[in-house]
Amino acid sequence: MEPRSTPDETPSPYLPPRPSGDPGPQDRQEDHHDDGPAPRRRVAGWVVVAAVAALVLLGALLVPWLQSSSRTAPTPEASVSRNPSPGVDGIVARAVPAAQQVPGDCLTDFEDIESASTVVECEKAHQAQLIARKTWPESASFPEGGMRGPAEEFCGQVPLTGSPQAQVRIEISHPNQATWEEGDRRVDCVAHALQGTLTASLVETPVVEPSPTPSASASPTPSASPSPSDG
C-alpha cells in the first residue's frame, strides 16, 4: 500500500507557508487508473541544511519544497529477515519493503519513500532514514481535508540531529481515501539526503506513535468525503 492531500487555508504552525500561486501537491498528482490497485500519495516535504551537533525542528525551517506523486500500491511481500550482527559492510537487510522498514532504519539503494531499500547501520554511508511513523486507528474516519495536513503536522514536529553539510528533504507518505478504505492508516516520514551521503542517525530517538484513540487524537476526525484531489 502507499501516497495522498488538500491545502489548508491557514498554514500549519510547524510548516513554512507555501508561496502565493504555487500549486499544492494535490494539483500535481498523476491521474489514477480505475482498473489498477489503489494508489498511496507521497508528499516530498521541505529541504533543510543540517548543522553539526544542532537540534533542528522542521517547523523552524525556511526553505519549503513541496511536491507529490502517486504510485501503485505494492502487493504483500514476504517478511525480510535481518542480520542481528552485520559485517564490515554494515548491511542489516537487503530489499526491505517500505512497510517492513522500522523507524530509525538507515537506508541505502534508496529510490523513493514507497520503494524497497537496503537497511544498514547508521554509521555506514546511506542516503535516507525513516525518522518517524504514526498509525491512525482502524475506527477513525478519513478526515474531511484529507491526510496531508495531519501527516505534515506530525512529520514537521520530528526533531533532527544535524549532519555536516547535509541537505535533507523530508518525504512523507500517507493514505488517500481509497487506500484508507482498504485499511491503510500508516504515515511515514523519511529524511533523504539530496546530495552526498549521511554517516550518522538524524534522530536521537525515532518517533513512533501507536494508534491513538479517536478522542485522544488531535488529527483525523470522523468526516464527510474529501475533495476529489485526495482520492
CSV table of C-alpha atoms in Angstrom, one decimal:
chain,number,residue,atom,x,y,z
A,1,MET,CA,0.0,0.0,0.0
A,2,GLU,CA,1.3,3.5,-0.5
A,3,PRO,CA,0.9,8.1,-1.4
A,4,ARG,CA,-2.4,11.3,-0.6
A,5,SER,CA,-3.9,15.9,0.2
A,6,THR,CA,-5.8,19.2,0.3
A,7,PRO,CA,-4.1,22.5,1.0
A,8,ASP,CA,-5.1,24.3,4.2
A,9,GLU,CA,-6.1,27.9,4.0
A,10,THR,CA,-4.0,28.6,7.1
A,11,PRO,CA,-0.5,27.1,7.1
A,12,SER,CA,0.3,24.7,9.9
A,13,PRO,CA,2.4,26.4,12.6
A,14,TYR,CA,5.0,23.7,12.1
A,15,LEU,CA,5.4,24.3,8.4
A,16,PRO,CA,6.5,27.3,6.3
A,17,PRO,CA,3.7,28.8,4.2
A,18,ARG,CA,3.5,27.9,0.5
A,19,PRO,CA,4.2,30.9,-1.8
A,20,SER,CA,1.2,32.5,-3.3
A,21,GLY,CA,0.3,31.0,-6.7
A,22,ASP,CA,2.3,27.9,-6.0
A,23,PRO,CA,0.2,24.8,-6.9
A,24,GLY,CA,-0.2,22.4,-4.0
A,25,PRO,CA,1.0,18.8,-4.2
A,26,GLN,CA,-2.5,17.6,-5.0
A,27,ASP,CA,-2.6,19.7,-8.1
A,28,ARG,CA,0.4,17.8,-9.5
A,29,GLN,CA,-0.9,14.3,-8.7
A,30,GLU,CA,-0.8,11.9,-11.6
A,31,ASP,CA,-4.0,10.5,-13.0
A,32,HIS,CA,-5.2,7.3,-11.5
A,33,HIS,CA,-6.4,4.3,-13.5
A,34,ASP,CA,-9.7,2.8,-12.4
A,35,ASP,CA,-8.6,-0.8,-13.2
A,36,GLY,CA,-5.5,-0.7,-11.0
A,37,PRO,CA,-4.9,-1.0,-7.3
A,38,ALA,CA,-5.5,2.0,-5.1
A,39,PRO,CA,-2.5,4.4,-5.0
A,40,ARG,CA,-1.0,5.9,-2.0
A,41,ARG,CA,0.2,9.5,-2.1
A,42,ARG,CA,3.7,10.6,-1.3
A,43,VAL,CA,4.5,14.2,-0.3
A,44,ALA,CA,8.1,15.3,-0.6
A,45,GLY,CA,8.4,17.8,2.1
A,46,TRP,CA,10.8,20.6,2.8
A,47,VAL,CA,14.5,21.0,2.3
A,48,VAL,CA,16.8,21.7,5.2
A,49,VAL,CA,20.6,22.2,5.7
A,50,ALA,CA,21.5,20.5,8.9
A,51,ALA,CA,24.4,21.8,11.1
A,52,VAL,CA,26.9,19.8,13.2
A,53,ALA,CA,25.5,18.9,16.6
A,54,ALA,CA,22.5,21.1,16.1
A,55,LEU,CA,19.0,20.1,17.0
A,56,VAL,CA,16.7,21.3,14.3
A,57,LEU,CA,12.9,21.5,14.4
A,58,LEU,CA,11.4,21.2,11.0
A,59,GLY,CA,8.9,23.9,11.9
A,60,ALA,CA,11.7,26.5,12.1
A,61,LEU,CA,12.9,25.8,8.5
A,62,LEU,CA,12.5,28.4,5.9
A,63,VAL,CA,13.1,26.6,2.6
A,64,PRO,CA,10.0,24.7,1.6
A,65,TRP,CA,9.9,22.2,-1.3
A,66,LEU,CA,6.5,20.5,-1.6
A,67,GLN,CA,5.6,18.0,-4.3
A,68,SER,CA,3.5,14.8,-4.6
A,69,SER,CA,3.2,11.8,-6.7
A,70,SER,CA,1.1,8.7,-6.9
A,71,ARG,CA,2.3,5.1,-7.0
A,72,THR,CA,0.5,1.8,-7.5
A,73,ALA,CA,0.1,0.1,-4.1
A,74,PRO,CA,2.5,-2.9,-3.8
A,75,THR,CA,1.3,-6.4,-3.4
A,76,PRO,CA,2.0,-8.0,0.0
A,77,GLU,CA,5.6,-9.3,0.2
A,78,ALA,CA,7.3,-12.0,2.3
A,79,SER,CA,8.9,-10.8,5.5
A,80,VAL,CA,12.6,-9.9,5.1
A,81,SER,CA,15.0,-11.3,7.7
A,82,ARG,CA,17.5,-9.1,9.4
A,83,ASN,CA,21.1,-9.7,10.3
A,84,PRO,CA,21.5,-9.0,14.1
A,85,SER,CA,25.3,-8.9,13.7
A,86,PRO,CA,26.1,-7.1,10.5
A,87,GLY,CA,29.6,-7.5,9.0
A,88,VAL,CA,32.0,-4.8,8.0
A,89,ASP,CA,29.7,-3.6,5.2
A,90,GLY,CA,27.1,-2.8,7.9
A,91,ILE,CA,24.2,-4.3,5.9
A,92,VAL,CA,21.3,-5.4,8.1
A,93,ALA,CA,18.9,-6.5,5.4
A,94,ARG,CA,18.5,-6.0,1.6
A,95,ALA,CA,15.4,-5.1,-0.4
A,96,VAL,CA,13.3,-4.3,2.6
A,97,PRO,CA,9.8,-3.1,1.6
A,98,ALA,CA,8.7,0.3,2.9
A,99,ALA,CA,6.0,-1.3,5.1
A,100,GLN,CA,8.7,-3.5,6.8
A,101,GLN,CA,11.2,-0.7,7.4
A,102,VAL,CA,11.4,0.2,11.1
A,103,PRO,CA,11.6,3.8,12.4
A,104,GLY,CA,15.3,4.6,12.8
A,105,ASP,CA,16.3,2.4,9.9
A,106,CYS,CA,19.1,4.0,7.7
A,107,LEU,CA,18.7,3.2,4.1
A,108,THR,CA,20.8,2.8,1.0
A,109,ASP,CA,19.8,1.9,-2.6
A,110,PHE,CA,17.1,4.5,-1.8
A,111,GLU,CA,14.8,5.4,-4.8
A,112,ASP,CA,11.8,6.9,-3.0
A,113,ILE,CA,9.7,6.5,0.1
A,114,GLU,CA,7.5,3.8,-1.4
A,115,SER,CA,10.2,1.5,-2.7
A,116,ALA,CA,12.3,-1.2,-1.1
A,117,SER,CA,15.7,-0.2,0.2
A,118,THR,CA,18.8,-1.8,1.9
A,119,VAL,CA,18.9,-1.2,5.6
A,120,VAL,CA,22.4,-0.5,7.0
A,121,GLU,CA,23.9,0.5,10.3
A,122,CYS,CA,23.6,4.3,10.6
A,123,GLU,CA,27.4,4.9,10.9
A,124,LYS,CA,27.8,3.5,7.3
A,125,ALA,CA,27.1,5.7,4.3
A,126,HIS,CA,23.5,5.9,3.5
A,127,GLN,CA,21.1,8.2,1.6
A,128,ALA,CA,18.0,8.2,3.8
A,129,GLN,CA,16.5,7.4,7.1
A,130,LEU,CA,13.0,6.5,8.3
A,131,ILE,CA,12.8,9.1,11.2
A,132,ALA,CA,9.1,8.6,12.3
A,133,ARG,CA,5.9,6.6,11.8
A,134,LYS,CA,2.4,7.1,13.1
A,135,THR,CA,-0.5,4.8,12.7
A,136,TRP,CA,-4.1,6.0,13.0
A,137,PRO,CA,-6.8,3.8,14.5
A,138,GLU,CA,-8.9,1.4,12.3
A,139,SER,CA,-12.0,3.0,13.7
A,140,ALA,CA,-11.1,6.6,12.6
A,141,SER,CA,-12.9,8.1,9.6
A,142,PHE,CA,-11.0,9.7,6.7
A,143,PRO,CA,-10.7,13.4,7.6
A,144,GLU,CA,-12.6,16.0,5.6
A,145,GLY,CA,-9.5,17.8,4.5
A,146,GLY,CA,-7.5,14.7,3.6
A,147,MET,CA,-4.5,13.3,5.4
A,148,ARG,CA,-1.9,15.7,4.0
A,149,GLY,CA,-2.4,18.2,6.8
A,150,PRO,CA,-2.2,15.7,9.8
A,151,ALA,CA,0.7,13.9,8.1
A,152,GLU,CA,2.7,17.1,7.6
A,153,GLU,CA,2.0,18.3,11.1
A,154,PHE,CA,3.2,15.0,12.6
A,155,CYS,CA,6.4,14.9,10.5
A,156,GLY,CA,7.0,18.6,11.0
A,157,GLN,CA,7.5,18.1,14.7
A,158,VAL,CA,10.2,15.5,14.5
A,159,PRO,CA,13.5,17.0,15.7
A,160,LEU,CA,16.6,16.3,13.6
A,161,THR,CA,20.1,16.0,14.9
A,162,GLY,CA,22.4,17.8,12.5
A,163,SER,CA,24.8,16.1,10.0
A,164,PRO,CA,27.7,18.1,8.5
A,165,GLN,CA,26.8,19.9,5.3
A,166,ALA,CA,23.8,17.6,4.7
A,167,GLN,CA,21.0,19.0,2.6
A,168,VAL,CA,18.0,16.9,3.5
A,169,ARG,CA,14.5,16.6,2.1
A,170,ILE,CA,11.7,15.2,4.2
A,171,GLU,CA,9.5,12.9,2.3
A,172,ILE,CA,6.0,12.0,3.7
A,173,SER,CA,3.9,9.0,2.8
A,174,HIS,CA,0.3,8.9,3.9
A,175,PRO,CA,-3.1,7.4,2.9
A,176,ASN,CA,-5.6,8.8,0.4
A,177,GLN,CA,-9.2,8.0,0.7
A,178,ALA,CA,-9.0,4.9,-1.5
A,179,THR,CA,-6.2,3.3,0.5
A,180,TRP,CA,-7.8,4.4,3.8
A,181,GLU,CA,-10.9,2.4,2.8
A,182,GLU,CA,-8.6,-0.6,2.3
A,183,GLY,CA,-7.2,-0.3,5.8
A,184,ASP,CA,-4.2,1.9,5.2
A,185,ARG,CA,-3.5,4.0,8.3
A,186,ARG,CA,0.3,4.5,8.2
A,187,VAL,CA,2.2,7.8,7.9
A,188,ASP,CA,5.9,7.6,7.3
A,189,CYS,CA,8.5,10.4,7.5
A,190,VAL,CA,11.8,9.8,5.7
A,191,ALA,CA,14.8,12.2,5.7
A,192,HIS,CA,16.5,12.0,2.3
A,193,ALA,CA,20.0,13.5,1.5
A,194,LEU,CA,19.7,15.4,-1.8
A,195,GLN,CA,23.4,15.3,-2.3
A,196,GLY,CA,26.1,13.0,-1.0
A,197,THR,CA,25.5,10.6,1.9
A,198,LEU,CA,24.8,10.6,5.6
A,199,THR,CA,27.0,8.8,8.1
A,200,ALA,CA,25.1,9.1,11.3
A,201,SER,CA,21.5,8.9,12.5
A,202,LEU,CA,19.4,12.1,12.1
A,203,VAL,CA,17.3,11.4,15.1
A,204,GLU,CA,18.4,10.7,18.7
A,205,THR,CA,15.2,8.5,19.0
A,206,PRO,CA,12.9,7.8,16.1
A,207,VAL,CA,9.3,8.9,16.7
A,208,VAL,CA,6.8,6.1,16.8
A,209,GLU,CA,3.2,6.7,17.7
A,210,PRO,CA,0.8,3.8,18.0
A,211,SER,CA,-2.8,4.0,17.0
A,212,PRO,CA,-4.3,6.8,19.1
A,213,THR,CA,-7.9,6.7,20.2
A,214,PRO,CA,-10.2,9.0,18.3
A,215,SER,CA,-10.8,11.1,21.4
A,216,ALA,CA,-7.1,11.4,22.1
A,217,SER,CA,-6.0,12.1,18.6
A,218,ALA,CA,-5.7,15.8,17.6
A,219,SER,CA,-5.6,14.9,13.9
A,220,PRO,CA,-8.1,12.9,11.8
A,221,THR,CA,-11.7,13.0,13.0
A,222,PRO,CA,-14.9,11.5,11.5
A,223,SER,CA,-15.9,13.5,8.5
A,224,ALA,CA,-17.5,13.7,5.1
A,225,SER,CA,-15.9,12.6,1.9
A,226,PRO,CA,-12.7,14.5,1.0
A,227,SER,CA,-12.3,16.6,-2.1
A,228,PRO,CA,-11.6,14.7,-5.4
A,229,SER,CA,-7.9,15.7,-5.2
A,230,ASP,CA,-7.5,13.4,-2.2
A,231,GLY,CA,-8.8,10.3,-3.9
